[in-house]
Short mmCIF file of C-alpha atoms in Angstrom, two decimals:
data_model
loop_
_atom_site.label_atom_id
_atom_site.label_comp_id
_atom_site.label_asym_id
_atom_site.label_seq_id
_atom_site.Cartn_x
_atom_site.Cartn_y
_atom_site.Cartn_z
CA MET A 1139 30.61 170.44 -34.83
CA ALA A 1140 32.02 167.45 -36.72
CA PRO A 1141 35.34 167.98 -38.52
CA SER A 1142 35.25 168.31 -42.29
CA PHE A 1143 36.75 165.47 -44.29
CA GLU A 1144 36.23 166.91 -47.76
CA ASP A 1145 39.89 166.20 -48.44
CA GLY A 1146 40.41 162.46 -48.82
CA ASN A 1147 43.94 162.63 -47.46
CA SER A 1148 42.84 164.27 -44.23
CA LEU A 1149 40.26 161.54 -43.63
CA PHE A 1150 42.79 158.80 -44.43
CA HIS A 1151 45.28 160.30 -41.97
CA PHE A 1152 42.64 160.70 -39.26
CA VAL A 1153 41.17 157.21 -39.60
CA VAL A 1154 44.15 155.09 -40.66
CA ARG A 1155 47.46 156.81 -39.88
CA ASP A 1156 46.45 158.46 -36.61
CA GLY A 1157 44.58 155.37 -35.42
CA ASN A 1158 41.19 156.98 -34.80
CA GLY A 1159 39.46 154.30 -36.86
CA VAL A 1160 35.83 154.34 -37.91
CA LYS A 1161 34.81 154.72 -34.28
CA GLY A 1162 36.75 157.99 -34.09
CA LEU A 1163 34.91 159.13 -37.19
CA VAL A 1164 31.53 158.34 -35.64
CA ASP A 1165 32.52 159.89 -32.31
CA SER A 1166 33.49 163.10 -34.13
CA GLY A 1167 29.80 163.64 -34.83
CA ILE A 1168 29.46 162.89 -38.55
CA SER A 1169 25.85 162.78 -39.75
CA LYS A 1170 26.49 161.05 -43.08
CA VAL A 1171 28.97 158.54 -44.44
CA PRO A 1172 32.05 160.16 -46.02
CA ASP A 1173 32.51 159.53 -49.74
CA GLN A 1174 35.52 157.28 -49.09
CA TYR A 1175 33.20 154.71 -47.49
CA ILE A 1176 30.48 154.70 -50.14
CA GLN A 1177 30.57 151.36 -51.92
CA PRO A 1178 29.89 150.87 -55.64
CA GLN A 1179 26.25 149.96 -56.19
CA GLN A 1180 27.02 146.30 -56.92
CA GLU A 1181 28.85 145.87 -53.60
CA ARG A 1182 26.11 147.25 -51.36
CA ILE A 1183 24.07 144.83 -49.27
CA ASP A 1184 20.34 145.02 -49.85
CA ASN A 1185 18.77 143.85 -46.61
CA GLN A 1186 15.41 143.39 -48.19
CA ASN A 1187 16.64 140.93 -50.80
CA GLY A 1188 18.92 138.91 -48.51
CA ILE A 1189 17.43 135.70 -47.16
CA SER A 1190 17.64 135.48 -43.38
CA HIS A 1191 18.28 131.90 -42.38
CA LYS A 1192 18.76 130.26 -39.02
CA LEU A 1193 20.98 127.33 -39.99
CA PRO A 1194 19.99 124.45 -37.70
CA PRO A 1195 22.99 124.10 -35.39
CA ILE A 1196 24.99 120.89 -35.31
CA ASP A 1197 25.18 119.41 -31.81
CA LEU A 1198 28.81 118.33 -31.37
CA SER A 1199 28.06 116.46 -28.12
CA LYS A 1200 26.29 113.84 -30.25
CA LEU A 1201 29.65 112.84 -31.74
CA ASP A 1202 30.11 110.82 -28.55
CA GLY A 1203 26.83 108.92 -28.85
CA PRO A 1204 24.86 106.61 -31.16
CA ASN A 1205 24.26 109.47 -33.65
CA HIS A 1206 27.99 109.93 -34.32
CA ASP A 1207 27.82 108.97 -38.00
CA GLN A 1208 24.84 111.22 -38.65
CA VAL A 1209 26.64 114.23 -37.13
CA VAL A 1210 29.76 113.49 -39.19
CA GLU A 1211 27.57 113.49 -42.33
CA GLU A 1212 26.00 116.82 -41.32
CA ILE A 1213 29.44 118.41 -40.85
CA ALA A 1214 30.82 117.10 -44.15
CA SER A 1215 27.66 118.01 -46.08
CA ALA A 1216 27.74 121.59 -44.76
CA ALA A 1217 31.42 121.92 -45.66
CA GLU A 1218 30.78 120.58 -49.18
CA LYS A 1219 27.69 122.64 -50.00
CA LEU A 1220 27.73 125.98 -48.16
CA GLY A 1221 31.09 126.09 -46.40
CA PHE A 1222 29.37 127.47 -43.27
CA PHE A 1223 27.64 125.83 -40.32
CA GLN A 1224 26.81 126.60 -36.69
CA VAL A 1225 27.69 124.37 -33.74
CA VAL A 1226 26.41 124.03 -30.17
CA ASN A 1227 27.72 122.00 -27.24
CA HIS A 1228 31.14 122.81 -28.63
CA GLY A 1229 33.06 122.81 -25.36
CA VAL A 1230 33.46 126.59 -25.06
CA PRO A 1231 31.55 127.86 -21.99
CA VAL A 1232 28.67 130.20 -22.86
CA GLU A 1233 29.72 132.53 -20.02
CA LEU A 1234 33.11 132.90 -21.73
CA LEU A 1235 31.40 133.88 -24.99
CA GLU A 1236 29.46 136.61 -23.19
CA SER A 1237 32.67 137.85 -21.52
CA LEU A 1238 34.34 137.98 -24.94
CA LYS A 1239 31.69 140.32 -26.31
CA ASP A 1240 31.96 142.50 -23.22
CA VAL A 1241 35.75 142.87 -23.39
CA ALA A 1242 35.60 143.56 -27.13
CA HIS A 1243 33.24 146.48 -26.52
CA LYS A 1244 35.45 147.69 -23.66
CA PHE A 1245 38.59 147.59 -25.80
CA PHE A 1246 37.07 149.64 -28.60
CA ALA A 1247 35.43 152.07 -26.14
CA GLN A 1248 38.89 153.25 -25.07
CA PRO A 1249 40.23 156.64 -26.20
CA PRO A 1250 41.91 156.49 -29.65
CA GLU A 1251 45.42 156.96 -28.25
CA LYS A 1252 45.06 153.80 -26.13
CA LYS A 1253 44.28 151.72 -29.24
CA ALA A 1254 46.65 153.53 -31.63
CA ILE A 1255 49.69 152.25 -29.73
CA TYR A 1256 49.06 148.94 -31.53
CA CYS A 1257 49.00 150.43 -35.05
CA GLN A 1258 51.30 148.80 -37.58
CA GLY A 1259 54.79 150.29 -37.44
CA VAL A 1260 54.50 151.44 -33.82
CA SER A 1261 52.99 148.43 -32.04
CA PRO A 1262 55.26 147.26 -29.22
CA SER A 1263 54.69 143.69 -30.35
CA PRO A 1264 54.83 141.96 -33.76
CA TYR A 1265 52.00 139.77 -32.43
CA VAL A 1266 49.44 142.58 -32.09
CA LYS A 1267 48.04 144.93 -34.72
CA TYR A 1268 45.24 147.47 -34.42
CA GLY A 1269 43.77 148.68 -37.70
CA THR A 1270 40.75 149.62 -39.72
CA SER A 1271 39.15 148.36 -42.95
CA PHE A 1272 41.24 145.58 -44.63
CA VAL A 1273 43.94 147.00 -46.92
CA PRO A 1274 43.05 150.73 -46.80
CA GLU A 1275 45.86 151.71 -49.17
CA LYS A 1276 44.44 149.53 -51.95
CA GLU A 1277 40.67 149.83 -51.50
CA ARG A 1278 38.41 151.83 -53.78
CA ALA A 1279 36.00 152.17 -50.87
CA LEU A 1280 36.92 151.63 -47.22
CA GLU A 1281 35.18 149.05 -45.02
CA TRP A 1282 33.24 150.21 -41.95
CA LYS A 1283 35.24 148.20 -39.41
CA ASP A 1284 37.98 148.55 -36.81
CA TYR A 1285 39.84 145.53 -35.46
CA ILE A 1286 42.56 144.25 -33.17
CA ASN A 1287 44.52 141.24 -34.47
CA MET A 1288 46.38 138.99 -32.02
CA VAL A 1289 48.75 136.28 -33.26
CA TYR A 1290 49.24 133.24 -31.04
CA THR A 1291 52.72 131.81 -30.50
CA SER A 1292 52.46 130.62 -26.88
CA ASP A 1293 50.33 131.29 -23.81
CA ALA A 1294 53.24 133.21 -22.25
CA ASP A 1295 53.68 135.46 -25.31
CA ALA A 1296 49.95 136.13 -25.43
CA LEU A 1297 49.82 137.15 -21.78
CA ASN A 1298 52.90 139.33 -22.23
CA HIS A 1299 51.97 141.04 -25.50
CA TRP A 1300 48.22 141.00 -26.13
CA PRO A 1301 46.24 144.02 -24.84
CA ASN A 1302 45.53 143.87 -21.10
CA GLU A 1303 41.86 144.67 -21.69
CA CYS A 1304 41.18 141.41 -23.50
CA LYS A 1305 44.20 139.07 -23.38
CA GLU A 1306 43.02 136.58 -20.75
CA VAL A 1307 39.52 136.13 -22.17
CA ALA A 1308 40.77 135.98 -25.79
CA LEU A 1309 43.41 133.40 -24.86
CA GLU A 1310 40.86 131.24 -23.04
CA PHE A 1311 38.58 131.41 -26.09
CA LEU A 1312 41.43 130.23 -28.31
CA ASN A 1313 42.55 127.44 -25.99
CA THR A 1314 39.04 126.08 -25.41
CA SER A 1315 38.24 126.17 -29.15
CA ILE A 1316 41.30 124.40 -30.49
CA LYS A 1317 40.24 120.90 -29.41
CA MET A 1318 36.98 121.39 -31.35
CA VAL A 1319 38.85 122.67 -34.42
CA ARG A 1320 41.16 119.67 -34.35
CA LYS A 1321 38.18 117.29 -34.14
CA LEU A 1322 36.42 119.00 -37.06
CA VAL A 1323 39.54 118.88 -39.25
CA GLU A 1324 39.99 115.17 -38.44
CA ILE A 1325 36.37 114.49 -39.40
CA LEU A 1326 36.58 116.43 -42.66
CA ILE A 1327 39.87 114.86 -43.74
CA GLY A 1328 38.51 111.43 -42.83
CA LYS A 1329 35.41 111.99 -44.98
CA LEU A 1330 37.67 112.50 -48.00
CA GLY A 1331 38.34 108.76 -47.84
CA VAL A 1332 42.02 109.15 -47.03
CA THR A 1333 44.27 108.59 -44.03
CA VAL A 1334 46.87 111.18 -43.08
CA GLU A 1335 49.34 111.36 -40.22
CA ASP A 1336 48.50 113.39 -37.13
CA SER A 1337 51.40 115.72 -37.91
CA ARG A 1338 49.77 116.64 -41.23
CA ILE A 1339 46.49 117.53 -39.50
CA ASP A 1340 48.42 119.58 -36.93
CA ALA A 1341 50.21 121.38 -39.75
CA LEU A 1342 46.92 122.60 -41.23
CA THR A 1343 46.17 124.56 -38.04
CA GLY A 1344 49.72 125.35 -36.91
CA PHE A 1345 49.23 129.13 -36.99
CA LYS A 1346 46.42 130.82 -35.05
CA MET A 1347 45.08 134.36 -34.75
CA VAL A 1348 42.28 135.90 -32.72
CA ASN A 1349 40.60 139.02 -34.08
CA MET A 1350 38.15 141.32 -32.37
CA ASN A 1351 36.12 143.23 -34.95
CA TYR A 1352 34.10 146.35 -34.21
CA TYR A 1353 31.43 147.73 -36.53
CA PRO A 1354 30.25 151.14 -35.23
CA ALA A 1355 26.65 152.17 -35.83
CA CYS A 1356 26.56 153.75 -39.29
CA PRO A 1357 24.45 156.74 -40.40
CA ASN A 1358 23.95 155.28 -43.92
CA PRO A 1359 24.22 151.48 -43.70
CA ASP A 1360 22.74 151.04 -47.16
CA LEU A 1361 25.83 152.73 -48.68
CA THR A 1362 28.54 150.84 -46.82
CA VAL A 1363 29.82 147.37 -45.93
CA GLY A 1364 31.37 146.20 -42.67
CA VAL A 1365 33.48 143.69 -44.60
CA GLY A 1366 33.51 143.24 -48.37
CA ARG A 1367 33.04 139.98 -50.28
CA HIS A 1368 35.83 137.53 -49.50
CA SER A 1369 36.71 134.00 -48.43
CA ASP A 1370 39.06 133.26 -45.54
CA MET A 1371 42.56 132.11 -46.39
CA GLY A 1372 43.01 129.46 -43.69
CA THR A 1373 41.75 125.98 -42.84
CA LEU A 1374 38.80 126.63 -40.52
CA THR A 1375 37.50 129.83 -38.93
CA VAL A 1376 35.62 129.82 -35.62
CA LEU A 1377 33.39 132.89 -35.26
CA LEU A 1378 31.48 134.30 -32.34
CA GLN A 1379 28.69 136.62 -33.49
CA ASP A 1380 26.83 138.93 -31.17
CA GLY A 1381 23.04 139.04 -31.24
CA ILE A 1382 22.78 141.76 -33.89
CA GLY A 1383 23.64 139.69 -36.95
CA GLY A 1384 24.76 140.95 -40.33
CA LEU A 1385 26.86 138.04 -41.68
CA TYR A 1386 25.91 137.08 -45.25
CA VAL A 1387 27.12 134.00 -47.15
CA LYS A 1388 26.90 133.36 -50.88
CA VAL A 1389 25.28 130.07 -51.89
CA GLU A 1390 27.47 128.17 -54.39
CA GLU A 1391 25.03 125.36 -55.12
CA ASP A 1392 21.31 124.92 -54.47
CA ILE A 1393 20.52 123.99 -50.86
CA ASP A 1394 17.39 124.06 -48.69
CA ALA A 1395 18.31 127.54 -47.44
CA GLY A 1396 18.67 129.14 -50.86
CA LYS A 1397 19.50 128.85 -54.55
CA LYS A 1398 22.89 129.23 -56.22
CA GLY A 1399 23.90 132.90 -56.22
CA ASP A 1400 21.65 133.88 -53.28
CA TRP A 1401 23.09 135.70 -50.29
CA ILE A 1402 21.74 134.29 -47.04
CA GLU A 1403 22.16 135.85 -43.62
CA ILE A 1404 23.52 133.55 -40.91
CA GLN A 1405 21.26 134.48 -38.03
CA PRO A 1406 22.93 134.41 -34.61
CA ILE A 1407 21.94 131.57 -32.29
CA PRO A 1408 22.60 132.18 -28.57
CA GLY A 1409 25.52 130.07 -27.37
CA ALA A 1410 26.44 128.86 -30.87
CA LEU A 1411 29.67 129.32 -32.79
CA VAL A 1412 29.88 129.71 -36.56
CA ILE A 1413 32.39 127.52 -38.40
CA ASN A 1414 33.48 128.25 -41.93
CA VAL A 1415 35.78 126.56 -44.42
CA GLY A 1416 38.79 128.54 -45.63
CA ASP A 1417 40.72 128.47 -48.92
CA THR A 1418 43.36 126.12 -47.47
CA LEU A 1419 40.82 123.37 -46.82
CA GLN A 1420 39.35 123.85 -50.30
CA VAL A 1421 42.84 123.38 -51.80
CA VAL A 1422 43.79 120.42 -49.59
CA SER A 1423 40.48 118.67 -50.35
CA ASN A 1424 41.01 119.33 -54.08
CA GLY A 1425 37.80 121.35 -54.21
CA ARG A 1426 35.57 118.92 -52.31
CA TYR A 1427 35.03 121.41 -49.48
CA LYS A 1428 34.07 125.00 -50.30
CA SER A 1429 35.53 128.15 -48.81
CA ALA A 1430 32.44 130.30 -48.67
CA GLU A 1431 32.33 133.84 -50.01
CA HIS A 1432 30.90 136.05 -47.28
CA ARG A 1433 30.49 139.69 -46.27
CA VAL A 1434 29.16 141.79 -43.40
CA ARG A 1435 26.59 144.59 -43.43
CA THR A 1436 26.48 147.59 -41.14
CA THR A 1437 23.58 148.83 -39.03
CA SER A 1438 22.33 152.25 -38.03
CA THR A 1439 21.00 151.26 -34.62
CA GLN A 1440 23.77 149.51 -32.69
CA SER A 1441 27.50 148.94 -32.79
CA ARG A 1442 28.34 145.30 -33.43
CA VAL A 1443 31.26 143.06 -32.47
CA SER A 1444 32.42 139.71 -33.80
CA ILE A 1445 35.36 137.61 -32.64
CA PRO A 1446 36.89 135.11 -35.09
CA ILE A 1447 39.69 132.63 -34.55
CA PHE A 1448 41.60 131.99 -37.79
CA THR A 1449 43.45 128.66 -37.98
CA THR A 1450 45.92 128.41 -40.83
CA PRO A 1451 49.09 126.53 -41.74
CA LYS A 1452 52.37 128.06 -40.64
CA PRO A 1453 53.84 130.37 -43.30
CA THR A 1454 56.64 127.90 -44.12
CA GLU A 1455 54.21 125.01 -44.72
CA LYS A 1456 53.77 123.63 -48.24
CA ILE A 1457 50.11 123.46 -49.23
CA GLY A 1458 48.50 121.54 -52.07
CA PRO A 1459 45.83 118.92 -52.74
CA LEU A 1460 46.33 115.73 -50.70
CA PRO A 1461 47.96 113.18 -53.07
CA GLN A 1462 45.46 110.44 -52.13
CA VAL A 1463 42.54 112.74 -52.99
CA VAL A 1464 44.13 113.60 -56.34
CA GLU A 1465 44.48 109.87 -57.01
CA ILE A 1466 40.76 109.37 -56.30
CA ASP A 1467 39.71 112.42 -58.35
CA GLY A 1468 42.12 111.79 -61.23
CA VAL A 1469 43.16 115.45 -61.43
CA ALA A 1470 44.86 118.05 -59.22
CA ARG A 1471 42.72 121.18 -59.33
CA TYR A 1472 45.29 123.29 -57.49
CA ARG A 1473 49.07 123.57 -57.42
CA GLU A 1474 51.42 123.28 -54.46
CA PHE A 1475 52.79 126.47 -52.88
CA ALA A 1476 54.35 127.79 -49.69
CA PHE A 1477 51.62 129.23 -47.49
CA GLN A 1478 53.63 132.44 -47.00
CA GLU A 1479 53.17 133.13 -50.73
CA TYR A 1480 49.42 132.75 -50.32
CA MET A 1481 49.40 135.08 -47.31
CA ASN A 1482 51.37 137.72 -49.21
CA ASN A 1483 48.86 137.59 -52.05
CA PHE A 1484 45.85 137.59 -49.71
CA PHE A 1485 46.95 140.57 -47.62
CA GLY A 1486 48.36 142.42 -50.64
CA ASN A 1487 44.98 142.99 -52.29
CA ALA A 1488 41.60 144.44 -51.41
CA HIS A 1489 38.71 142.02 -50.81
CA ASP A 1490 37.33 140.76 -54.13
CA GLY A 1491 35.16 137.69 -53.60
CA LYS A 1492 37.05 134.42 -54.03
CA LYS A 1493 39.65 135.91 -56.36
CA SER A 1494 42.36 135.10 -53.79
CA LEU A 1495 41.85 131.41 -54.60
CA ASP A 1496 43.01 132.04 -58.18
CA PHE A 1497 46.54 132.16 -56.78
CA ALA A 1498 46.33 128.44 -56.04
CA LYS A 1499 45.30 127.45 -59.56
CA HIS A 1500 47.81 125.97 -61.99
CA ASP A 1501 47.72 128.83 -64.50
CA SER A 1502 48.76 131.38 -61.84
CA ALA A 1503 52.18 129.89 -61.24
#
């Protein structure tokens, strides 16, 4: 018989404090979603009304051939209009991507006590955090997701501190993706019509994290969300989806795939990686590139994993619109700030669309 979680505190302790996570909740035998996970009506994801769209992937190998300029235009256009695109021939072996999904499932399949050792406050390493939802203490409704977050400082630190079950595969994913990220950032900065030093481009991706997200099968997916509406705080995110899907992106201006205000599902493409623009790139480009608002639905049939790499500036880095872009545009749409301040604001609040970007606007100082 499943335990009773009528008392909100007992559920919070079981899921969050004791490290059982959503998976522990499901494994306990619940037959319906607890009240604490039921989203307000306006936050629920209506599958029937979402537009499922297989974004044509961008072939990065063509950057080295006669179609180079066309591919550059495709990348910049996607970053300007939707803030999301998929890439193939990206340099990350497809076999590695399959291994990543396998080790993610294996990590979350472990007994709760094996994962709970990485909970905040008890984790043996400041570079590793196991958790659930996003900011459980501040959320009106919890998100149906468990995760392990691994901060990169060096290969040696990763191999010493990241969980044994996934550290080697996760590190290889990060190391084989970074060259692609660097190339994409160079292209996008170049398309702004400005020239910046290599050190400035490096600074935009100086801090890196790998997450493994786990979305257990949910008895009432229509009442919950895997991740609520938000934009990412960094420069670029690289995301590996599994074959189940469930990633929805909000359209900010009319495109072939949908009209402004629509939510479109980014259908998984075997072997592809999803790239999305973060708030930092929107600020640096003075609003030219769009950090896309996105969210994740749950499913009743299968548990789902996704593995993102978040590339951000280092916390000490000063972030603001590039001066040359401001000169071209005639106005600075965002202020300058230390990235640590942005991180504190981002992680100090529940997901709420693109509200985090308000912090970067002049009237928030």
